[in-house]
Structure formats: C-alpha cells, structure tokens
Amino acid sequence: MIHVFIVDDTRLYREGLAHSLGRHGEIAIVGTAANREESLDRIRELQPDLVLVQMAMPESLATLRTIVDTSPSVRVVAIGVTESEREVIACAEAGISGYLLRDGSLHDLVATIQSVARGETLCSPRIAATLLRRLAALATERQSWKMQAHLTPRELEIVQCIDLGLSNKEIAQRLSIEVRTVKNHVHNILEKLQVHRRGEAAARMREGRLIRNGELGPVPVRD
C-alpha cells in the first residue's frame, strides 16, 4: 500500500483527486492540505510515503523545497508541471522524486506514483533532454573551477588585471614586478587554461565565477 498526501490550494481539485486516487487498491490517501504551513505539520504527523504538490498554487516551489528539507524520507511528486526548462530544472534542484505534466491524465498520475514508490522516475524525452543539458552545464562549471585551482595566487591576480584591460606594462607597475615576469605569468596562464589569447583567459575565469563574485578581492595598487 502506498500512503499518499496531497497539497493543493483548490479544495475541489484536492478532494476530487483524493477520491479518484483512493479508488485504486494500492493507493491510500492519508491526508490533504491547502498550503505549506498546514502541510508540514500534517506530513510530520502522518509520515506518508509520497506527497503530491500542485505546482499551480502560490509558493509551490518553496513548498516543495521545505517538504524535501524537513521530511527527507518522504518522496515528493510535482503535479501540473510545464515543460519549460526553467520550471523543470527548478523542480529537479528542489529534490522532487517525480512529476506529472499539466496535460497528464489520472492514469499517468497513478503510473507516476507507482514508479516513484519503486524508486524510479518516469521522464518524457523533452524533459530528459533538459536535465541532460543542465548536467552538461554543471560539468562545465566544475571543469572551470578545476582549472582555477591550478593557478597560483599571483596568476589569479594577473588574470584579474587582464580582465580590467591592463597591458603587461601596466600590470607590472600595479603589482611592482618586472614586465618580463608578467609575460612569463601570462604564458603560464594561457597554457594552464588551454587558451591562446589574454581575453579568452579572462573570459574563462569569469565563467568560473571566482572573479565575478569578488572572492579574490581588489587587486592591490602599489606605488
């Protein structure tokens, strides 16, 4: 028996869904709620196997995240999901175990509940492609961080100066080092980041967010 809890702010839909799902022998509706606050107390009390959250209601994404955070043993299914890349990724990052698209039928929902209860997830080809693109983007970000880790503190300073548009001579003056030393650092930076131009090095570092988020702090100006 799969114990299910429903969160939907529309009473008619909430009660209708509870009645329809309750007719399936292996699904038991243990409770319902109209909002996040009400659902959290009830979920902690009832400990369902699975929670259905209606994405059309206000603060639905925040509700998903809170349920996942406060009841990690409970699997959460988002219902009424659009196929927009933004919503799909947001739901996945919130920690859902499954989803039902807006045009999904009751049969589809039952299949989703059964799948999630088995530890599986049904996924349309379009959403699978969206999630794979997100994984590829995350892999690129991790690779960028990895390349940054290979640069010395001085090299990081010089890349930041390059990003400001400074020439080798200007960098040397700012950091109180020889122009020849700057050229050597720039050569090493290009090799480590596997790029051919100074601007590409600066762009690569911005992609990794280190400079963009200001974690290096300001480059010191030395007289």
PDB file of N, CA and C in Angstrom, residues 57-157:
ATOM      1  N   MET A  57      -0.340  26.277  -7.506  1.00  0.00           N
ATOM      2  CA  MET A  57      -0.672  27.088  -6.332  1.00  0.00           C
ATOM      3  C   MET A  57       0.476  28.032  -5.974  1.00  0.00           C
ATOM      4  N   PRO A  58       0.188  29.117  -5.260  1.00  0.00           N
ATOM      5  CA  PRO A  58       1.239  30.065  -4.873  1.00  0.00           C
ATOM      6  C   PRO A  58       2.315  29.389  -4.011  1.00  0.00           C
ATOM      7  N   GLU A  59       3.549  29.814  -4.183  1.00  0.00           N
ATOM      8  CA  GLU A  59       4.682  29.313  -3.399  1.00  0.00           C
ATOM      9  C   GLU A  59       4.853  27.793  -3.507  1.00  0.00           C
ATOM     10  N   SER A  60       4.482  27.237  -4.649  1.00  0.00           N
ATOM     11  CA  SER A  60       4.578  25.785  -4.805  1.00  0.00           C
ATOM     12  C   SER A  60       6.026  25.302  -4.745  1.00  0.00           C
ATOM     13  N   LEU A  61       6.942  26.058  -5.358  1.00  0.00           N
ATOM     14  CA  LEU A  61       8.339  25.651  -5.360  1.00  0.00           C
ATOM     15  C   LEU A  61       8.925  25.710  -3.949  1.00  0.00           C
ATOM     16  N   ALA A  62       8.580  26.749  -3.207  1.00  0.00           N
ATOM     17  CA  ALA A  62       9.036  26.855  -1.818  1.00  0.00           C
ATOM     18  C   ALA A  62       8.459  25.714  -0.985  1.00  0.00           C
ATOM     19  N   THR A  63       7.228  25.331  -1.288  1.00  0.00           N
ATOM     20  CA  THR A  63       6.601  24.210  -0.571  1.00  0.00           C
ATOM     21  C   THR A  63       7.351  22.915  -0.850  1.00  0.00           C
ATOM     22  N   LEU A  64       7.708  22.698  -2.111  1.00  0.00           N
ATOM     23  CA  LEU A  64       8.492  21.508  -2.477  1.00  0.00           C
ATOM     24  C   LEU A  64       9.786  21.448  -1.678  1.00  0.00           C
ATOM     25  N   ARG A  65      10.521  22.546  -1.707  1.00  0.00           N
ATOM     26  CA  ARG A  65      11.825  22.576  -1.035  1.00  0.00           C
ATOM     27  C   ARG A  65      11.684  22.321   0.466  1.00  0.00           C
ATOM     28  N   THR A  66      10.697  22.938   1.079  1.00  0.00           N
ATOM     29  CA  THR A  66      10.523  22.800   2.521  1.00  0.00           C
ATOM     30  C   THR A  66      10.167  21.374   2.905  1.00  0.00           C
ATOM     31  N   ILE A  67       9.293  20.749   2.146  1.00  0.00           N
ATOM     32  CA  ILE A  67       8.912  19.365   2.439  1.00  0.00           C
ATOM     33  C   ILE A  67      10.115  18.442   2.288  1.00  0.00           C
ATOM     34  N   VAL A  68      10.884  18.632   1.215  1.00  0.00           N
ATOM     35  CA  VAL A  68      12.073  17.805   0.997  1.00  0.00           C
ATOM     36  C   VAL A  68      13.078  17.995   2.134  1.00  0.00           C
ATOM     37  N   ASP A  69      13.251  19.247   2.578  1.00  0.00           N
ATOM     38  CA  ASP A  69      14.230  19.540   3.632  1.00  0.00           C
ATOM     39  C   ASP A  69      13.796  19.011   4.993  1.00  0.00           C
ATOM     40  N   THR A  70      12.509  19.157   5.299  1.00  0.00           N
ATOM     41  CA  THR A  70      12.034  18.788   6.638  1.00  0.00           C
ATOM     42  C   THR A  70      11.623  17.324   6.754  1.00  0.00           C
ATOM     43  N   SER A  71      11.319  16.688   5.625  1.00  0.00           N
ATOM     44  CA  SER A  71      10.918  15.270   5.652  1.00  0.00           C
ATOM     45  C   SER A  71      11.686  14.516   4.566  1.00  0.00           C
ATOM     46  N   PRO A  72      12.992  14.314   4.766  1.00  0.00           N
ATOM     47  CA  PRO A  72      13.820  13.702   3.718  1.00  0.00           C
ATOM     48  C   PRO A  72      13.436  12.277   3.349  1.00  0.00           C
ATOM     49  N   SER A  73      12.726  11.582   4.216  1.00  0.00           N
ATOM     50  CA  SER A  73      12.333  10.201   3.905  1.00  0.00           C
ATOM     51  C   SER A  73      11.087  10.144   3.021  1.00  0.00           C
ATOM     52  N   VAL A  74      10.425  11.271   2.855  1.00  0.00           N
ATOM     53  CA  VAL A  74       9.191  11.329   2.065  1.00  0.00           C
ATOM     54  C   VAL A  74       9.525  11.706   0.629  1.00  0.00           C
ATOM     55  N   ARG A  75       8.967  10.977  -0.322  1.00  0.00           N
ATOM     56  CA  ARG A  75       9.180  11.298  -1.727  1.00  0.00           C
ATOM     57  C   ARG A  75       8.129  12.293  -2.181  1.00  0.00           C
ATOM     58  N   VAL A  76       8.568  13.285  -2.963  1.00  0.00           N
ATOM     59  CA  VAL A  76       7.678  14.363  -3.389  1.00  0.00           C
ATOM     60  C   VAL A  76       7.497  14.320  -4.900  1.00  0.00           C
ATOM     61  N   VAL A  77       6.244  14.428  -5.332  1.00  0.00           N
ATOM     62  CA  VAL A  77       5.912  14.454  -6.756  1.00  0.00           C
ATOM     63  C   VAL A  77       5.261  15.789  -7.075  1.00  0.00           C
ATOM     64  N   ALA A  78       5.798  16.497  -8.052  1.00  0.00           N
ATOM     65  CA  ALA A  78       5.217  17.762  -8.509  1.00  0.00           C
ATOM     66  C   ALA A  78       4.187  17.462  -9.586  1.00  0.00           C
ATOM     67  N   ILE A  79       2.972  17.963  -9.414  1.00  0.00           N
ATOM     68  CA  ILE A  79       1.925  17.734 -10.408  1.00  0.00           C
ATOM     69  C   ILE A  79       1.544  19.065 -11.066  1.00  0.00           C
ATOM     70  N   GLY A  80       1.177  19.003 -12.342  1.00  0.00           N
ATOM     71  CA  GLY A  80       0.847  20.211 -13.094  1.00  0.00           C
ATOM     72  C   GLY A  80       2.079  20.964 -13.550  1.00  0.00           C
ATOM     73  N   VAL A  81       3.163  20.225 -13.837  1.00  0.00           N
ATOM     74  CA  VAL A  81       4.419  20.849 -14.257  1.00  0.00           C
ATOM     75  C   VAL A  81       4.367  21.190 -15.741  1.00  0.00           C
ATOM     76  N   THR A  82       4.876  22.361 -16.107  1.00  0.00           N
ATOM     77  CA  THR A  82       5.016  22.693 -17.522  1.00  0.00           C
ATOM     78  C   THR A  82       6.329  22.087 -18.015  1.00  0.00           C
ATOM     79  N   GLU A  83       6.525  22.084 -19.337  1.00  0.00           N
ATOM     80  CA  GLU A  83       7.777  21.563 -19.881  1.00  0.00           C
ATOM     81  C   GLU A  83       8.797  22.671 -20.118  1.00  0.00           C
ATOM     82  N   SER A  84       8.581  23.817 -19.484  1.00  0.00           N
ATOM     83  CA  SER A  84       9.561  24.897 -19.606  1.00  0.00           C
ATOM     84  C   SER A  84      10.843  24.484 -18.893  1.00  0.00           C
ATOM     85  N   GLU A  85      11.964  24.819 -19.520  1.00  0.00           N
ATOM     86  CA  GLU A  85      13.260  24.414 -18.960  1.00  0.00           C
ATOM     87  C   GLU A  85      13.455  24.969 -17.554  1.00  0.00           C
ATOM     88  N   ARG A  86      13.028  26.186 -17.347  1.00  0.00           N
ATOM     89  CA  ARG A  86      13.211  26.824 -16.038  1.00  0.00           C
ATOM     90  C   ARG A  86      12.485  26.072 -14.934  1.00  0.00           C
ATOM     91  N   GLU A  87      11.217  25.705 -15.184  1.00  0.00           N
ATOM     92  CA  GLU A  87      10.442  25.021 -14.137  1.00  0.00           C
ATOM     93  C   GLU A  87      10.945  23.606 -13.914  1.00  0.00           C
ATOM     94  N   VAL A  88      11.287  22.909 -14.992  1.00  0.00           N
ATOM     95  CA  VAL A  88      11.794  21.543 -14.861  1.00  0.00           C
ATOM     96  C   VAL A  88      13.063  21.512 -14.013  1.00  0.00           C
ATOM     97  N   ILE A  89      13.998  22.411 -14.315  1.00  0.00           N
ATOM     98  CA  ILE A  89      15.259  22.451 -13.574  1.00  0.00           C
ATOM     99  C   ILE A  89      15.024  22.854 -12.127  1.00  0.00           C
ATOM    100  N   ALA A  90      14.128  23.832 -11.912  1.00  0.00           N
ATOM    101  CA  ALA A  90      13.838  24.278 -10.543  1.00  0.00           C
ATOM    102  C   ALA A  90      13.263  23.138  -9.710  1.00  0.00           C
ATOM    103  N   CYS A  91      12.361  22.357 -10.291  1.00  0.00           N
ATOM    104  CA  CYS A  91      11.775  21.225  -9.575  1.00  0.00           C
ATOM    105  C   CYS A  91      12.830  20.162  -9.276  1.00  0.00           C
ATOM    106  N   ALA A  92      13.672  19.882 -10.265  1.00  0.00           N
ATOM    107  CA  ALA A  92      14.720  18.875 -10.070  1.00  0.00           C
ATOM    108  C   ALA A  92      15.681  19.301  -8.971  1.00  0.00           C
ATOM    109  N   GLU A  93      16.076  20.587  -8.980  1.00  0.00           N
ATOM    110  CA  GLU A  93      17.008  21.077  -7.976  1.00  0.00           C
ATOM    111  C   GLU A  93      16.361  21.160  -6.600  1.00  0.00           C
ATOM    112  N   ALA A  94      15.035  21.252  -6.559  1.00  0.00           N
ATOM    113  CA  ALA A  94      14.333  21.256  -5.267  1.00  0.00           C
ATOM    114  C   ALA A  94      14.327  19.883  -4.627  1.00  0.00           C
ATOM    115  N   GLY A  95      14.572  18.851  -5.436  1.00  0.00           N
ATOM    116  CA  GLY A  95      14.674  17.499  -4.879  1.00  0.00           C
ATOM    117  C   GLY A  95      13.468  16.609  -5.088  1.00  0.00           C
ATOM    118  N   ILE A  96      12.670  16.889  -6.142  1.00  0.00           N
ATOM    119  CA  ILE A  96      11.497  16.041  -6.380  1.00  0.00           C
ATOM    120  C   ILE A  96      11.920  14.637  -6.808  1.00  0.00           C
ATOM    121  N   SER A  97      11.024  13.687  -6.570  1.00  0.00           N
ATOM    122  CA  SER A  97      11.266  12.307  -6.991  1.00  0.00           C
ATOM    123  C   SER A  97      10.524  11.968  -8.276  1.00  0.00           C
ATOM    124  N   GLY A  98       9.556  12.803  -8.660  1.00  0.00           N
ATOM    125  CA  GLY A  98       8.787  12.562  -9.878  1.00  0.00           C
ATOM    126  C   GLY A  98       7.930  13.764 -10.198  1.00  0.00           C
ATOM    127  N   TYR A  99       7.268  13.718 -11.342  1.00  0.00           N
ATOM    128  CA  TYR A  99       6.454  14.852 -11.765  1.00  0.00           C
ATOM    129  C   TYR A  99       5.341  14.372 -12.676  1.00  0.00           C
ATOM    130  N   LEU A 100       4.296  15.194 -12.799  1.00  0.00           N
ATOM    131  CA  LEU A 100       3.220  14.962 -13.754  1.00  0.00           C
ATOM    132  C   LEU A 100       3.008  16.250 -14.522  1.00  0.00           C
ATOM    133  N   LEU A 101       3.048  16.187 -15.853  1.00  0.00           N
ATOM    134  CA  LEU A 101       2.841  17.372 -16.676  1.00  0.00           C
ATOM    135  C   LEU A 101       1.392  17.845 -16.599  1.00  0.00           C
ATOM    136  N   ARG A 102       1.169  19.082 -17.008  1.00  0.00           N
ATOM    137  CA  ARG A 102      -0.172  19.667 -16.922  1.00  0.00           C
ATOM    138  C   ARG A 102      -1.208  18.888 -17.722  1.00  0.00           C
ATOM    139  N   ASP A 103      -0.775  18.294 -18.824  1.00  0.00           N
ATOM    140  CA  ASP A 103      -1.733  17.552 -19.649  1.00  0.00           C
ATOM    141  C   ASP A 103      -1.772  16.067 -19.284  1.00  0.00           C
ATOM    142  N   GLY A 104      -1.166  15.708 -18.159  1.00  0.00           N
ATOM    143  CA  GLY A 104      -1.171  14.302 -17.733  1.00  0.00           C
ATOM    144  C   GLY A 104      -2.547  13.856 -17.259  1.00  0.00           C
ATOM    145  N   SER A 105      -2.836  12.581 -17.464  1.00  0.00           N
ATOM    146  CA  SER A 105      -4.131  12.022 -17.067  1.00  0.00           C
ATOM    147  C   SER A 105      -4.041  11.374 -15.682  1.00  0.00           C
ATOM    148  N   LEU A 106      -5.191  10.950 -15.164  1.00  0.00           N
ATOM    149  CA  LEU A 106      -5.218  10.227 -13.888  1.00  0.00           C
ATOM    150  C   LEU A 106      -4.415   8.938 -14.002  1.00  0.00           C
ATOM    151  N   HIS A 107      -4.524   8.280 -15.152  1.00  0.00           N
ATOM    152  CA  HIS A 107      -3.744   7.058 -15.395  1.00  0.00           C
ATOM    153  C   HIS A 107      -2.251   7.362 -15.318  1.00  0.00           C
ATOM    154  N   ASP A 108      -1.849   8.492 -15.896  1.00  0.00           N
ATOM    155  CA  ASP A 108      -0.438   8.883 -15.849  1.00  0.00           C
ATOM    156  C   ASP A 108       0.007   9.127 -14.408  1.00  0.00           C
ATOM    157  N   LEU A 109      -0.849   9.763 -13.626  1.00  0.00           N
ATOM    158  CA  LEU A 109      -0.508  10.058 -12.234  1.00  0.00           C
ATOM    159  C   LEU A 109      -0.351   8.774 -11.431  1.00  0.00           C
ATOM    160  N   VAL A 110      -1.248   7.833 -11.623  1.00  0.00           N
ATOM    161  CA  VAL A 110      -1.138   6.549 -10.923  1.00  0.00           C
ATOM    162  C   VAL A 110       0.168   5.861 -11.303  1.00  0.00           C
ATOM    163  N   ALA A 111       0.510   5.884 -12.591  1.00  0.00           N
ATOM    164  CA  ALA A 111       1.759   5.268 -13.047  1.00  0.00           C
ATOM    165  C   ALA A 111       2.968   5.965 -12.430  1.00  0.00           C
ATOM    166  N   THR A 112       2.882   7.288 -12.307  1.00  0.00           N
ATOM    167  CA  THR A 112       3.978   8.050 -11.702  1.00  0.00           C
ATOM    168  C   THR A 112       4.133   7.695 -10.229  1.00  0.00           C
ATOM    169  N   ILE A 113       3.024   7.619  -9.512  1.00  0.00           N
ATOM    170  CA  ILE A 113       3.058   7.264  -8.087  1.00  0.00           C
ATOM    171  C   ILE A 113       3.672   5.875  -7.906  1.00  0.00           C
ATOM    172  N   GLN A 114       3.257   4.933  -8.726  1.00  0.00           N
ATOM    173  CA  GLN A 114       3.795   3.569  -8.633  1.00  0.00           C
ATOM    174  C   GLN A 114       5.288   3.548  -8.946  1.00  0.00           C
ATOM    175  N   SER A 115       5.672   4.320  -9.960  1.00  0.00           N
ATOM    176  CA  SER A 115       7.079   4.371 -10.352  1.00  0.00           C
ATOM    177  C   SER A 115       7.944   4.960  -9.239  1.00  0.00           C
ATOM    178  N   VAL A 116       7.505   6.082  -8.684  1.00  0.00           N
ATOM    179  CA  VAL A 116       8.258   6.731  -7.615  1.00  0.00           C
ATOM    180  C   VAL A 116       8.336   5.837  -6.385  1.00  0.00           C
ATOM    181  N   ALA A 117       7.268   5.141  -6.090  1.00  0.00           N
ATOM    182  CA  ALA A 117       7.260   4.226  -4.934  1.00  0.00           C
ATOM    183  C   ALA A 117       8.284   3.113  -5.106  1.00  0.00           C
ATOM    184  N   ARG A 118       8.577   2.755  -6.359  1.00  0.00           N
ATOM    185  CA  ARG A 118       9.594   1.722  -6.636  1.00  0.00           C
ATOM    186  C   ARG A 118      11.006   2.321  -6.687  1.00  0.00           C
ATOM    187  N   GLY A 119      11.111   3.628  -6.492  1.00  0.00           N
ATOM    188  CA  GLY A 119      12.421   4.270  -6.567  1.00  0.00           C
ATOM    189  C   GLY A 119      12.809   4.648  -7.977  1.00  0.00           C
ATOM    190  N   GLU A 120      11.841   4.738  -8.879  1.00  0.00           N
ATOM    191  CA  GLU A 120      12.093   5.085 -10.269  1.00  0.00           C
ATOM    192  C   GLU A 120      11.454   6.438 -10.595  1.00  0.00           C
ATOM    193  N   THR A 121      11.735   6.954 -11.799  1.00  0.00           N
ATOM    194  CA  THR A 121      11.121   8.198 -12.252  1.00  0.00           C
ATOM    195  C   THR A 121      10.782   8.090 -13.728  1.00  0.00           C
ATOM    196  N   LEU A 122       9.508   8.321 -14.061  1.00  0.00           N
ATOM    197  CA  LEU A 122       9.106   8.372 -15.460  1.00  0.00           C
ATOM    198  C   LEU A 122       9.461   9.749 -16.005  1.00  0.00           C
ATOM    199  N   CYS A 123      10.022   9.794 -17.197  1.00  0.00           N
ATOM    200  CA  CYS A 123      10.518  11.066 -17.728  1.00  0.00           C
ATOM    201  C   CYS A 123      10.278  11.144 -19.228  1.00  0.00           C
ATOM    202  N   SER A 124       9.682  12.256 -19.678  1.00  0.00           N
ATOM    203  CA  SER A 124       9.452  12.435 -21.113  1.00  0.00           C
ATOM    204  C   SER A 124      10.780  12.733 -21.803  1.00  0.00           C
ATOM    205  N   PRO A 125      10.893  12.433 -23.102  1.00  0.00           N
ATOM    206  CA  PRO A 125      12.140  12.711 -23.826  1.00  0.00           C
ATOM    207  C   PRO A 125      12.557  14.171 -23.744  1.00  0.00           C
ATOM    208  N   ARG A 126      11.588  15.109 -23.807  1.00  0.00           N
ATOM    209  CA  ARG A 126      11.935  16.525 -23.765  1.00  0.00           C
ATOM    210  C   ARG A 126      12.520  16.917 -22.413  1.00  0.00           C
ATOM    211  N   ILE A 127      11.920  16.416 -21.328  1.00  0.00           N
ATOM    212  CA  ILE A 127      12.436  16.748 -20.001  1.00  0.00           C
ATOM    213  C   ILE A 127      13.767  16.051 -19.759  1.00  0.00           C
ATOM    214  N   ALA A 128      13.921  14.840 -20.279  1.00  0.00           N
ATOM    215  CA  ALA A 128      15.210  14.149 -20.156  1.00  0.00           C
ATOM    216  C   ALA A 128      16.309  14.976 -20.821  1.00  0.00           C
ATOM    217  N   ALA A 129      16.008  15.541 -21.988  1.00  0.00           N
ATOM    218  CA  ALA A 129      16.987  16.372 -22.693  1.00  0.00           C
ATOM    219  C   ALA A 129      17.312  17.628 -21.894  1.00  0.00           C
ATOM    220  N   THR A 130      16.299  18.230 -21.272  1.00  0.00           N
ATOM    221  CA  THR A 130      16.513  19.422 -20.444  1.00  0.00           C
ATOM    222  C   THR A 130      17.448  19.116 -19.282  1.00  0.00           C
ATOM    223  N   LEU A 131      17.213  17.995 -18.612  1.00  0.00           N
ATOM    224  CA  LEU A 131      18.042  17.626 -17.464  1.00  0.00           C
ATOM    225  C   LEU A 131      19.465  17.287 -17.888  1.00  0.00           C
ATOM    226  N   LEU A 132      19.618  16.652 -19.044  1.00  0.00           N
ATOM    227  CA  LEU A 132      20.961  16.332 -19.536  1.00  0.00           C
ATOM    228  C   LEU A 132      21.737  17.606 -19.879  1.00  0.00           C
ATOM    229  N   ARG A 133      21.050  18.602 -20.441  1.00  0.00           N
ATOM    230  CA  ARG A 133      21.710  19.878 -20.734  1.00  0.00           C
ATOM    231  C   ARG A 133      22.175  20.545 -19.443  1.00  0.00           C
ATOM    232  N   ARG A 134      21.349  20.441 -18.397  1.00  0.00           N
ATOM    233  CA  ARG A 134      21.719  21.030 -17.109  1.00  0.00           C
ATOM    234  C   ARG A 134      22.938  20.317 -16.526  1.00  0.00           C
ATOM    235  N   LEU A 135      22.982  19.006 -16.648  1.00  0.00           N
ATOM    236  CA  LEU A 135      24.141  18.255 -16.159  1.00  0.00           C
ATOM    237  C   LEU A 135      25.407  18.657 -16.907  1.00  0.00           C
ATOM    238  N   ALA A 136      25.272  18.846 -18.219  1.00  0.00           N
ATOM    239  CA  ALA A 136      26.429  19.259 -19.024  1.00  0.00           C
ATOM    240  C   ALA A 136      26.921  20.634 -18.592  1.00  0.00           C
ATOM    241  N   ALA A 137      25.984  21.548 -18.294  1.00  0.00           N
ATOM    242  CA  ALA A 137      26.369  22.887 -17.845  1.00  0.00           C
ATOM    243  C   ALA A 137      27.084  22.828 -16.501  1.00  0.00           C
ATOM    244  N   LEU A 138      26.598  21.989 -15.601  1.00  0.00           N
ATOM    245  CA  LEU A 138      27.238  21.843 -14.296  1.00  0.00           C
ATOM    246  C   LEU A 138      28.643  21.253 -14.442  1.00  0.00           C
ATOM    247  N   ALA A 139      28.786  20.311 -15.377  1.00  0.00           N
ATOM    248  CA  ALA A 139      30.103  19.713 -15.609  1.00  0.00           C
ATOM    249  C   ALA A 139      31.084  20.760 -16.116  1.00  0.00           C
ATOM    250  N   THR A 140      30.602  21.658 -16.977  1.00  0.00           N
ATOM    251  CA  THR A 140      31.456  22.733 -17.493  1.00  0.00           C
ATOM    252  C   THR A 140      31.886  23.662 -16.368  1.00  0.00           C
ATOM    253  N   GLU A 141      30.951  23.983 -15.470  1.00  0.00           N
ATOM    254  CA  GLU A 141      31.279  24.838 -14.332  1.00  0.00           C
ATOM    255  C   GLU A 141      32.321  24.178 -13.438  1.00  0.00           C
ATOM    256  N   ARG A 142      32.150  22.888 -13.190  1.00  0.00           N
ATOM    257  CA  ARG A 142      33.118  22.180 -12.337  1.00  0.00           C
ATOM    258  C   ARG A 142      34.497  22.169 -12.978  1.00  0.00           C
ATOM    259  N   GLN A 143      34.539  22.000 -14.309  1.00  0.00           N
ATOM    260  CA  GLN A 143      35.815  21.991 -15.011  1.00  0.00           C
ATOM    261  C   GLN A 143      36.492  23.358 -14.896  1.00  0.00           C
ATOM    262  N   SER A 144      35.682  24.425 -14.959  1.00  0.00           N
ATOM    263  CA  SER A 144      36.237  25.761 -14.847  1.00  0.00           C
ATOM    264  C   SER A 144      36.841  25.986 -13.462  1.00  0.00           C
ATOM    265  N   TRP A 145      36.151  25.515 -12.432  1.00  0.00           N
ATOM    266  CA  TRP A 145      36.690  25.618 -11.074  1.00  0.00           C
ATOM    267  C   TRP A 145      37.986  24.824 -10.956  1.00  0.00           C
ATOM    268  N   LYS A 146      38.010  23.668 -11.612  1.00  0.00           N
ATOM    269  CA  LYS A 146      39.196  22.817 -11.559  1.00  0.00           C
ATOM    270  C   LYS A 146      40.401  23.529 -12.161  1.00  0.00           C
ATOM    271  N   MET A 147      40.178  24.234 -13.284  1.00  0.00           N
ATOM    272  CA  MET A 147      41.270  24.955 -13.922  1.00  0.00           C
ATOM    273  C   MET A 147      41.750  26.098 -13.050  1.00  0.00           C
ATOM    274  N   GLN A 148      40.825  26.756 -12.356  1.00  0.00           N
ATOM    275  CA  GLN A 148      41.215  27.836 -11.479  1.00  0.00           C
ATOM    276  C   GLN A 148      42.121  27.339 -10.366  1.00  0.00           C
ATOM    277  N   ALA A 149      41.847  26.135  -9.863  1.00  0.00           N
ATOM    278  CA  ALA A 149      42.608  25.600  -8.742  1.00  0.00           C
ATOM    279  C   ALA A 149      44.078  25.414  -9.116  1.00  0.00           C
ATOM    280  N   HIS A 150      44.382  25.332 -10.414  1.00  0.00           N
ATOM    281  CA  HIS A 150      45.762  25.128 -10.853  1.00  0.00           C
ATOM    282  C   HIS A 150      46.540  26.429 -10.960  1.00  0.00           C
ATOM    283  N   LEU A 151      45.884  27.560 -10.808  1.00  0.00           N
ATOM    284  CA  LEU A 151      46.561  28.837 -10.901  1.00  0.00           C
ATOM    285  C   LEU A 151      47.051  29.277  -9.523  1.00  0.00           C
ATOM    286  N   THR A 152      48.224  29.892  -9.499  1.00  0.00           N
ATOM    287  CA  THR A 152      48.774  30.405  -8.250  1.00  0.00           C
ATOM    288  C   THR A 152      48.066  31.709  -7.889  1.00  0.00           C
ATOM    289  N   PRO A 153      48.170  32.153  -6.633  1.00  0.00           N
ATOM    290  CA  PRO A 153      47.559  33.436  -6.256  1.00  0.00           C
ATOM    291  C   PRO A 153      48.025  34.590  -7.142  1.00  0.00           C
ATOM    292  N   ARG A 154      49.330  34.619  -7.489  1.00  0.00           N
ATOM    293  CA  ARG A 154      49.837  35.679  -8.354  1.00  0.00           C
ATOM    294  C   ARG A 154      49.203  35.604  -9.744  1.00  0.00           C
ATOM    295  N   GLU A 155      49.053  34.390 -10.278  1.00  0.00           N
ATOM    296  CA  GLU A 155      48.436  34.222 -11.598  1.00  0.00           C
ATOM    297  C   GLU A 155      46.977  34.681 -11.568  1.00  0.00           C
ATOM    298  N   LEU A 156      46.290  34.401 -10.476  1.00  0.00           N
ATOM    299  CA  LEU A 156      44.908  34.866 -10.350  1.00  0.00           C
ATOM    300  C   LEU A 156      44.847  36.394 -10.346  1.00  0.00           C
ATOM    301  N   GLU A 157      45.793  37.042  -9.668  1.00  0.00           N
ATOM    302  CA  GLU A 157      45.854  38.500  -9.669  1.00  0.00           C
ATOM    303  C   GLU A 157      46.050  39.035 -11.079  1.00  0.00           C
TER     304      GLU A 157
END
